[in-house]
mmCIF file with all atom_site columns, C-alpha atoms in Angstrom:
data_model
loop_
_atom_site.group_PDB
_atom_site.id
_atom_site.type_symbol
_atom_site.label_atom_id
_atom_site.label_alt_id
_atom_site.label_comp_id
_atom_site.label_asym_id
_atom_site.label_entity_id
_atom_site.label_seq_id
_atom_site.pdbx_PDB_ins_code
_atom_site.Cartn_x
_atom_site.Cartn_y
_atom_site.Cartn_z
_atom_site.occupancy
_atom_site.B_iso_or_equiv
_atom_site.pdbx_formal_charge
_atom_site.auth_seq_id
_atom_site.auth_comp_id
_atom_site.auth_asym_id
_atom_site.auth_atom_id
_atom_site.pdbx_PDB_model_num
ATOM 1   C CA . MET A 1 1   ? 48.115  -5.944  -31.514 1.00 48.00 ? 1   MET A CA 1
ATOM 2   C CA . LYS A 1 2   ? 47.061  -2.423  -30.578 1.00 51.00 ? 2   LYS A CA 1
ATOM 3   C CA . ARG A 1 3   ? 43.998  -2.730  -32.823 1.00 53.00 ? 3   ARG A CA 1
ATOM 4   C CA . SER A 1 4   ? 42.658  -5.829  -31.100 1.00 55.00 ? 4   SER A CA 1
ATOM 5   C CA . LEU A 1 5   ? 42.762  -4.214  -27.629 1.00 49.00 ? 5   LEU A CA 1
ATOM 6   C CA . LEU A 1 6   ? 40.788  -1.113  -28.637 1.00 48.00 ? 6   LEU A CA 1
ATOM 7   C CA . PRO A 1 7   ? 37.391  -2.896  -29.074 1.00 48.00 ? 7   PRO A CA 1
ATOM 8   C CA . VAL A 1 8   ? 37.904  -4.773  -25.789 1.00 44.00 ? 8   VAL A CA 1
ATOM 9   C CA . PHE A 1 9   ? 38.760  -1.540  -23.968 1.00 45.00 ? 9   PHE A CA 1
ATOM 10  C CA . GLY A 1 10  ? 35.673  0.174   -25.484 1.00 48.00 ? 10  GLY A CA 1
ATOM 11  C CA . LEU A 1 11  ? 33.434  -2.719  -24.397 1.00 41.00 ? 11  LEU A CA 1
ATOM 12  C CA . MET A 1 12  ? 34.819  -2.534  -20.853 1.00 43.00 ? 12  MET A CA 1
ATOM 13  C CA . ILE A 1 13  ? 34.053  1.204   -20.653 1.00 43.00 ? 13  ILE A CA 1
ATOM 14  C CA . ALA A 1 14  ? 30.502  0.666   -21.966 1.00 47.00 ? 14  ALA A CA 1
ATOM 15  C CA . LEU A 1 15  ? 29.815  -2.111  -19.443 1.00 43.00 ? 15  LEU A CA 1
ATOM 16  C CA . PHE A 1 16  ? 31.182  -0.023  -16.581 1.00 46.00 ? 16  PHE A CA 1
ATOM 17  C CA . ALA A 1 17  ? 29.079  3.001   -17.585 1.00 48.00 ? 17  ALA A CA 1
ATOM 18  C CA . SER A 1 18  ? 25.882  0.952   -17.873 1.00 48.00 ? 18  SER A CA 1
ATOM 19  C CA . SER A 1 19  ? 26.419  -0.651  -14.462 1.00 48.00 ? 19  SER A CA 1
ATOM 20  C CA . CYS A 1 20  ? 26.900  2.788   -12.880 1.00 46.00 ? 20  CYS A CA 1
ATOM 21  C CA . THR A 1 21  ? 23.599  4.083   -14.272 1.00 44.00 ? 21  THR A CA 1
ATOM 22  C CA . THR A 1 22  ? 21.792  0.954   -13.066 1.00 44.00 ? 22  THR A CA 1
ATOM 23  C CA . VAL A 1 23  ? 23.062  1.469   -9.520  1.00 43.00 ? 23  VAL A CA 1
ATOM 24  C CA . ILE A 1 24  ? 22.134  5.161   -9.584  1.00 44.00 ? 24  ILE A CA 1
ATOM 25  C CA . SER A 1 25  ? 18.604  4.596   -10.934 1.00 42.00 ? 25  SER A CA 1
ATOM 26  C CA . THR A 1 26  ? 17.924  1.767   -8.464  1.00 43.00 ? 26  THR A CA 1
ATOM 27  C CA . LYS A 1 27  ? 18.975  3.947   -5.545  1.00 44.00 ? 27  LYS A CA 1
ATOM 28  C CA . THR A 1 28  ? 16.759  6.878   -6.538  1.00 42.00 ? 28  THR A CA 1
ATOM 29  C CA . GLU A 1 29  ? 13.670  4.636   -6.869  1.00 42.00 ? 29  GLU A CA 1
ATOM 30  C CA . THR A 1 30  ? 13.693  3.833   -3.156  1.00 42.00 ? 30  THR A CA 1
ATOM 31  C CA . ASP A 1 31  ? 15.258  6.942   -1.639  1.00 45.00 ? 31  ASP A CA 1
ATOM 32  C CA . GLY A 1 32  ? 13.976  10.488  -1.210  1.00 42.00 ? 32  GLY A CA 1
ATOM 33  C CA . ASP A 1 33  ? 10.836  10.980  -3.267  1.00 56.00 ? 33  ASP A CA 1
ATOM 34  C CA . GLY A 1 34  ? 9.918   7.304   -3.896  1.00 92.00 ? 34  GLY A CA 1
ATOM 35  C CA . LEU A 1 35  ? 6.887   5.579   -2.410  1.00 97.00 ? 35  LEU A CA 1
ATOM 36  C CA . VAL A 1 36  ? 7.974   2.147   -3.706  1.00 97.00 ? 36  VAL A CA 1
ATOM 37  C CA . GLY A 1 37  ? 8.633   -0.230  -0.821  1.00 97.00 ? 37  GLY A CA 1
ATOM 38  C CA . ALA A 1 38  ? 7.145   -1.683  2.359   1.00 98.00 ? 38  ALA A CA 1
ATOM 39  C CA . TRP A 1 39  ? 5.567   0.506   5.044   1.00 98.00 ? 39  TRP A CA 1
ATOM 40  C CA . LYS A 1 40  ? 3.973   0.192   8.498   1.00 98.00 ? 40  LYS A CA 1
ATOM 41  C CA . GLY A 1 41  ? 1.262   2.695   9.286   1.00 98.00 ? 41  GLY A CA 1
ATOM 42  C CA . LYS A 1 42  ? -0.793  3.808   12.274  1.00 98.00 ? 42  LYS A CA 1
ATOM 43  C CA . VAL A 1 43  ? -4.390  4.686   11.339  1.00 98.00 ? 43  VAL A CA 1
ATOM 44  C CA . GLN A 1 44  ? -6.975  6.599   13.376  1.00 98.00 ? 44  GLN A CA 1
ATOM 45  C CA . PHE A 1 45  ? -10.509 7.002   12.079  1.00 98.00 ? 45  PHE A CA 1
ATOM 46  C CA . LYS A 1 46  ? -12.255 10.234  13.053  1.00 97.00 ? 46  LYS A CA 1
ATOM 47  C CA . THR A 1 47  ? -15.718 9.099   11.932  1.00 97.00 ? 47  THR A CA 1
ATOM 48  C CA . GLY A 1 48  ? -17.583 5.861   11.305  1.00 94.00 ? 48  GLY A CA 1
ATOM 49  C CA . ALA A 1 49  ? -17.590 2.395   12.854  1.00 90.00 ? 49  ALA A CA 1
ATOM 50  C CA . PHE A 1 50  ? -13.796 2.282   13.326  1.00 93.00 ? 50  PHE A CA 1
ATOM 51  C CA . ALA A 1 51  ? -13.536 5.615   15.199  1.00 96.00 ? 51  ALA A CA 1
ATOM 52  C CA . ALA A 1 52  ? -13.464 3.773   18.551  1.00 95.00 ? 52  ALA A CA 1
ATOM 53  C CA . VAL A 1 53  ? -10.541 1.569   17.443  1.00 95.00 ? 53  VAL A CA 1
ATOM 54  C CA . THR A 1 54  ? -7.305  3.100   18.744  1.00 96.00 ? 54  THR A CA 1
ATOM 55  C CA . ASP A 1 55  ? -4.769  0.404   17.786  1.00 97.00 ? 55  ASP A CA 1
ATOM 56  C CA . LEU A 1 56  ? -5.339  0.011   14.034  1.00 97.00 ? 56  LEU A CA 1
ATOM 57  C CA . ASP A 1 57  ? -2.147  -0.676  12.078  1.00 98.00 ? 57  ASP A CA 1
ATOM 58  C CA . PHE A 1 58  ? -1.765  -1.075  8.312   1.00 98.00 ? 58  PHE A CA 1
ATOM 59  C CA . LEU A 1 59  ? 1.035   -2.786  6.405   1.00 98.00 ? 59  LEU A CA 1
ATOM 60  C CA . TYR A 1 60  ? 1.466   -1.491  2.858   1.00 98.00 ? 60  TYR A CA 1
ATOM 61  C CA . VAL A 1 61  ? 3.538   -2.556  -0.120  1.00 98.00 ? 61  VAL A CA 1
ATOM 62  C CA . PHE A 1 62  ? 3.745   -0.035  -2.971  1.00 98.00 ? 62  PHE A CA 1
ATOM 63  C CA . ASN A 1 63  ? 5.104   -1.745  -6.080  1.00 96.00 ? 63  ASN A CA 1
ATOM 64  C CA . ALA A 1 64  ? 6.942   -0.124  -8.985  1.00 95.00 ? 64  ALA A CA 1
ATOM 65  C CA . GLY A 1 65  ? 4.405   0.242   -11.771 1.00 94.00 ? 65  GLY A CA 1
ATOM 66  C CA . GLY A 1 66  ? 1.567   1.475   -9.552  1.00 96.00 ? 66  GLY A CA 1
ATOM 67  C CA . THR A 1 67  ? 0.026   -1.543  -7.812  1.00 97.00 ? 67  THR A CA 1
ATOM 68  C CA . MET A 1 68  ? -0.202  -2.025  -4.054  1.00 98.00 ? 68  MET A CA 1
ATOM 69  C CA . THR A 1 69  ? -1.309  -4.347  -1.254  1.00 98.00 ? 69  THR A CA 1
ATOM 70  C CA . GLU A 1 70  ? -2.536  -3.420  2.231   1.00 98.00 ? 70  GLU A CA 1
ATOM 71  C CA . SER A 1 71  ? -3.256  -5.568  5.256   1.00 97.00 ? 71  SER A CA 1
ATOM 72  C CA . SER A 1 72  ? -4.199  -4.652  8.813   1.00 96.00 ? 72  SER A CA 1
ATOM 73  C CA . ASN A 1 73  ? -3.844  -6.088  12.279  1.00 96.00 ? 73  ASN A CA 1
ATOM 74  C CA . TYR A 1 74  ? -7.654  -6.518  12.221  1.00 92.00 ? 74  TYR A CA 1
ATOM 75  C CA . ASP A 1 75  ? -7.831  -8.664  9.045   1.00 91.00 ? 75  ASP A CA 1
ATOM 76  C CA . ALA A 1 76  ? -8.806  -11.686 11.160  1.00 87.00 ? 76  ALA A CA 1
ATOM 77  C CA . ALA A 1 77  ? -11.594 -9.981  13.123  1.00 80.00 ? 77  ALA A CA 1
ATOM 78  C CA . PRO A 1 78  ? -13.845 -10.821 11.285  1.00 82.00 ? 78  PRO A CA 1
ATOM 79  C CA . PRO A 1 79  ? -11.898 -12.593 8.550   1.00 86.00 ? 79  PRO A CA 1
ATOM 80  C CA . VAL A 1 80  ? -11.365 -10.303 5.557   1.00 90.00 ? 80  VAL A CA 1
ATOM 81  C CA . THR A 1 81  ? -8.984  -10.345 2.629   1.00 91.00 ? 81  THR A CA 1
ATOM 82  C CA . PRO A 1 82  ? -6.012  -8.021  2.291   1.00 96.00 ? 82  PRO A CA 1
ATOM 83  C CA . ALA A 1 83  ? -6.753  -4.971  0.166   1.00 97.00 ? 83  ALA A CA 1
ATOM 84  C CA . TYR A 1 84  ? -5.414  -4.686  -3.368  1.00 98.00 ? 84  TYR A CA 1
ATOM 85  C CA . GLY A 1 85  ? -5.186  -1.511  -5.364  1.00 98.00 ? 85  GLY A CA 1
ATOM 86  C CA . VAL A 1 86  ? -3.343  1.095   -7.342  1.00 98.00 ? 86  VAL A CA 1
ATOM 87  C CA . TRP A 1 87  ? -1.342  4.211   -6.573  1.00 98.00 ? 87  TRP A CA 1
ATOM 88  C CA . LYS A 1 88  ? -0.045  7.196   -8.509  1.00 97.00 ? 88  LYS A CA 1
ATOM 89  C CA . LYS A 1 89  ? 2.167   10.207  -8.001  1.00 97.00 ? 89  LYS A CA 1
ATOM 90  C CA . THR A 1 90  ? 0.192   13.465  -8.018  1.00 97.00 ? 90  THR A CA 1
ATOM 91  C CA . GLY A 1 91  ? 3.056   15.913  -7.399  1.00 96.00 ? 91  GLY A CA 1
ATOM 92  C CA . PRO A 1 92  ? 6.455   16.197  -5.730  1.00 95.00 ? 92  PRO A CA 1
ATOM 93  C CA . ARG A 1 93  ? 6.227   13.923  -2.622  1.00 96.00 ? 93  ARG A CA 1
ATOM 94  C CA . HIS A 1 94  ? 2.420   13.642  -3.100  1.00 98.00 ? 94  HIS A CA 1
ATOM 95  C CA . TYR A 1 95  ? 0.589   10.424  -3.964  1.00 98.00 ? 95  TYR A CA 1
ATOM 96  C CA . GLU A 1 96  ? -2.888  8.952   -4.115  1.00 98.00 ? 96  GLU A CA 1
ATOM 97  C CA . ALA A 1 97  ? -3.795  5.322   -3.513  1.00 98.00 ? 97  ALA A CA 1
ATOM 98  C CA . LYS A 1 98  ? -7.087  3.500   -4.018  1.00 98.00 ? 98  LYS A CA 1
ATOM 99  C CA . TYR A 1 99  ? -7.483  -0.029  -2.686  1.00 98.00 ? 99  TYR A CA 1
ATOM 100 C CA . VAL A 1 100 ? -10.321 -2.525  -2.272  1.00 98.00 ? 100 VAL A CA 1
ATOM 101 C CA . TYR A 1 101 ? -10.972 -5.487  0.020   1.00 97.00 ? 101 TYR A CA 1
ATOM 102 C CA . TYR A 1 102 ? -13.820 -7.953  0.577   1.00 96.00 ? 102 TYR A CA 1
ATOM 103 C CA . TRP A 1 103 ? -15.589 -8.154  3.939   1.00 93.00 ? 103 TRP A CA 1
ATOM 104 C CA . THR A 1 104 ? -17.473 -11.095 5.381   1.00 91.00 ? 104 THR A CA 1
ATOM 105 C CA . LYS A 1 105 ? -20.635 -11.674 7.415   1.00 87.00 ? 105 LYS A CA 1
ATOM 106 C CA . ALA A 1 106 ? -20.585 -13.725 10.593  1.00 84.00 ? 106 ALA A CA 1
ATOM 107 C CA . PRO A 1 107 ? -22.463 -17.031 10.487  1.00 85.00 ? 107 PRO A CA 1
ATOM 108 C CA . ALA A 1 108 ? -25.981 -16.874 11.957  1.00 82.00 ? 108 ALA A CA 1
ATOM 109 C CA . ALA A 1 109 ? -25.172 -19.788 14.277  1.00 84.00 ? 109 ALA A CA 1
ATOM 110 C CA . LEU A 1 110 ? -21.888 -21.330 15.414  1.00 81.00 ? 110 LEU A CA 1
ATOM 111 C CA . ASP A 1 111 ? -22.855 -24.785 14.138  1.00 81.00 ? 111 ASP A CA 1
ATOM 112 C CA . GLU A 1 112 ? -22.864 -23.415 10.560  1.00 80.00 ? 112 GLU A CA 1
ATOM 113 C CA . ILE A 1 113 ? -19.051 -23.462 10.712  1.00 79.00 ? 113 ILE A CA 1
ATOM 114 C CA . THR A 1 114 ? -18.940 -27.186 11.570  1.00 81.00 ? 114 THR A CA 1
ATOM 115 C CA . LYS A 1 115 ? -21.410 -27.923 8.742   1.00 82.00 ? 115 LYS A CA 1
ATOM 116 C CA . GLY A 1 116 ? -19.050 -26.405 6.180   1.00 78.00 ? 116 GLY A CA 1
ATOM 117 C CA . GLY A 1 117 ? -20.550 -22.937 6.209   1.00 76.00 ? 117 GLY A CA 1
ATOM 118 C CA . GLY A 1 118 ? -18.848 -20.052 7.870   1.00 81.00 ? 118 GLY A CA 1
ATOM 119 C CA . TRP A 1 119 ? -18.097 -16.493 7.041   1.00 85.00 ? 119 TRP A CA 1
ATOM 120 C CA . SER A 1 120 ? -20.001 -15.672 3.855   1.00 87.00 ? 120 SER A CA 1
ATOM 121 C CA . PRO A 1 121 ? -19.336 -12.700 1.550   1.00 91.00 ? 121 PRO A CA 1
ATOM 122 C CA . GLY A 1 122 ? -20.807 -9.450  2.828   1.00 93.00 ? 122 GLY A CA 1
ATOM 123 C CA . GLY A 1 123 ? -19.570 -6.866  0.366   1.00 95.00 ? 123 GLY A CA 1
ATOM 124 C CA . HIS A 1 124 ? -16.474 -4.769  -0.199  1.00 97.00 ? 124 HIS A CA 1
ATOM 125 C CA . GLY A 1 125 ? -14.730 -1.687  1.105   1.00 96.00 ? 125 GLY A CA 1
ATOM 126 C CA . VAL A 1 126 ? -12.914 1.026   -0.843  1.00 98.00 ? 126 VAL A CA 1
ATOM 127 C CA . LEU A 1 127 ? -10.192 3.154   0.724   1.00 98.00 ? 127 LEU A CA 1
ATOM 128 C CA . THR A 1 128 ? -8.819  6.253   -0.992  1.00 98.00 ? 128 THR A CA 1
ATOM 129 C CA . GLN A 1 129 ? -5.660  7.639   0.582   1.00 98.00 ? 129 GLN A CA 1
ATOM 130 C CA . THR A 1 130 ? -3.889  10.941  -0.069  1.00 98.00 ? 130 THR A CA 1
ATOM 131 C CA . ILE A 1 131 ? -0.234  10.640  0.966   1.00 98.00 ? 131 ILE A CA 1
ATOM 132 C CA . THR A 1 132 ? 2.446   13.268  1.596   1.00 98.00 ? 132 THR A CA 1
ATOM 133 C CA . LEU A 1 133 ? 5.928   11.782  1.794   1.00 97.00 ? 133 LEU A CA 1
ATOM 134 C CA . SER A 1 134 ? 8.532   13.339  4.096   1.00 96.00 ? 134 SER A CA 1
ATOM 135 C CA . GLU A 1 135 ? 11.561  15.036  2.559   1.00 95.00 ? 135 GLU A CA 1
ATOM 136 C CA . ASP A 1 136 ? 13.849  12.129  3.483   1.00 95.00 ? 136 ASP A CA 1
ATOM 137 C CA . GLY A 1 137 ? 11.367  9.602   2.016   1.00 95.00 ? 137 GLY A CA 1
ATOM 138 C CA . ASN A 1 138 ? 11.177  7.473   5.154   1.00 96.00 ? 138 ASN A CA 1
ATOM 139 C CA . SER A 1 139 ? 7.784   8.521   6.554   1.00 97.00 ? 139 SER A CA 1
ATOM 140 C CA . PHE A 1 140 ? 4.450   9.874   5.396   1.00 98.00 ? 140 PHE A CA 1
ATOM 141 C CA . ASP A 1 141 ? 1.308   11.611  6.644   1.00 98.00 ? 141 ASP A CA 1
ATOM 142 C CA . SER A 1 142 ? -2.000  10.918  4.963   1.00 98.00 ? 142 SER A CA 1
ATOM 143 C CA . THR A 1 143 ? -5.764  11.130  5.000   1.00 98.00 ? 143 THR A CA 1
ATOM 144 C CA . ILE A 1 144 ? -8.068  8.220   4.193   1.00 98.00 ? 144 ILE A CA 1
ATOM 145 C CA . SER A 1 145 ? -11.635 8.156   2.916   1.00 98.00 ? 145 SER A CA 1
ATOM 146 C CA . TYR A 1 146 ? -13.400 4.806   3.507   1.00 98.00 ? 146 TYR A CA 1
ATOM 147 C CA . GLU A 1 147 ? -16.581 3.587   1.796   1.00 98.00 ? 147 GLU A CA 1
ATOM 148 C CA . VAL A 1 148 ? -18.409 0.306   2.521   1.00 97.00 ? 148 VAL A CA 1
ATOM 149 C CA . PHE A 1 149 ? -20.715 -1.474  0.048   1.00 97.00 ? 149 PHE A CA 1
ATOM 150 C CA . ASP A 1 150 ? -22.964 -4.543  0.289   1.00 96.00 ? 150 ASP A CA 1
ATOM 151 C CA . GLN A 1 151 ? -23.013 -7.476  -2.143  1.00 95.00 ? 151 GLN A CA 1
ATOM 152 C CA . GLN A 1 152 ? -25.174 -5.480  -4.572  1.00 96.00 ? 152 GLN A CA 1
ATOM 153 C CA . GLY A 1 153 ? -22.785 -2.514  -4.532  1.00 96.00 ? 153 GLY A CA 1
ATOM 154 C CA . LYS A 1 154 ? -25.016 -0.252  -2.426  1.00 97.00 ? 154 LYS A CA 1
ATOM 155 C CA . PRO A 1 155 ? -23.405 1.887   0.304   1.00 97.00 ? 155 PRO A CA 1
ATOM 156 C CA . THR A 1 156 ? -24.004 0.466   3.790   1.00 95.00 ? 156 THR A CA 1
ATOM 157 C CA . ASP A 1 157 ? -22.637 3.350   5.891   1.00 93.00 ? 157 ASP A CA 1
ATOM 158 C CA . PRO A 1 158 ? -21.706 7.002   5.429   1.00 95.00 ? 158 PRO A CA 1
ATOM 159 C CA . THR A 1 159 ? -18.140 7.599   4.234   1.00 97.00 ? 159 THR A CA 1
ATOM 160 C CA . SER A 1 160 ? -15.620 7.465   7.107   1.00 97.00 ? 160 SER A CA 1
ATOM 161 C CA . GLU A 1 161 ? -12.535 9.660   7.402   1.00 98.00 ? 161 GLU A CA 1
ATOM 162 C CA . ALA A 1 162 ? -9.155  8.822   8.962   1.00 98.00 ? 162 ALA A CA 1
ATOM 163 C CA . THR A 1 163 ? -5.602  10.062  9.279   1.00 98.00 ? 163 THR A CA 1
ATOM 164 C CA . ALA A 1 164 ? -2.534  7.848   9.010   1.00 98.00 ? 164 ALA A CA 1
ATOM 165 C CA . LYS A 1 165 ? 1.188   8.050   9.585   1.00 98.00 ? 165 LYS A CA 1
ATOM 166 C CA . GLY A 1 166 ? 3.573   5.605   7.969   1.00 98.00 ? 166 GLY A CA 1
ATOM 167 C CA . MET A 1 167 ? 7.182   4.582   8.418   1.00 98.00 ? 167 MET A CA 1
ATOM 168 C CA . ARG A 1 168 ? 9.272   2.843   5.773   1.00 98.00 ? 168 ARG A CA 1
ATOM 169 C CA . ILE A 1 169 ? 10.282  -0.720  6.752   1.00 98.00 ? 169 ILE A CA 1
ATOM 170 C CA . LYS A 1 170 ? 14.067  -1.013  6.451   1.00 95.00 ? 170 LYS A CA 1
ATOM 171 C CA . PHE A 1 171 ? 16.886  -3.272  7.545   1.00 94.00 ? 171 PHE A CA 1
#
């Protein structure tokens, strides 16, 4: 009888130990030095067409594995897609993100919308962001470089520069 309980007891210890390491590793992915999660950011351009905009907000999601999505409170003016991209860790609490979105051109005349036309493709934008995460992992400061290209991939404006501050979205 003692022999049959030993394998069961060993299995119970192994299961308990593996569940403890899962809890610990999950916690460290989102706390302290981790960028993974959802964020709300305030962006202020210093140069370029968006420098006059003072209420620009970004929503970010940084996924485990290095992909990301960004959307802004101006995505509907004019209609543009969210931005999709990649991110990587470059040092302790330091990250870089690069994300791309498509921009649209306004119709030449309003009646084009009723005829099935509308906002046609104009080109794409590329944002490169250097992020420094706070020590507690709940906020960041960053700089953004923004490039705009037409449908043929040619730059349309000089590169714009911005700063951003982000706060982790939590319950």
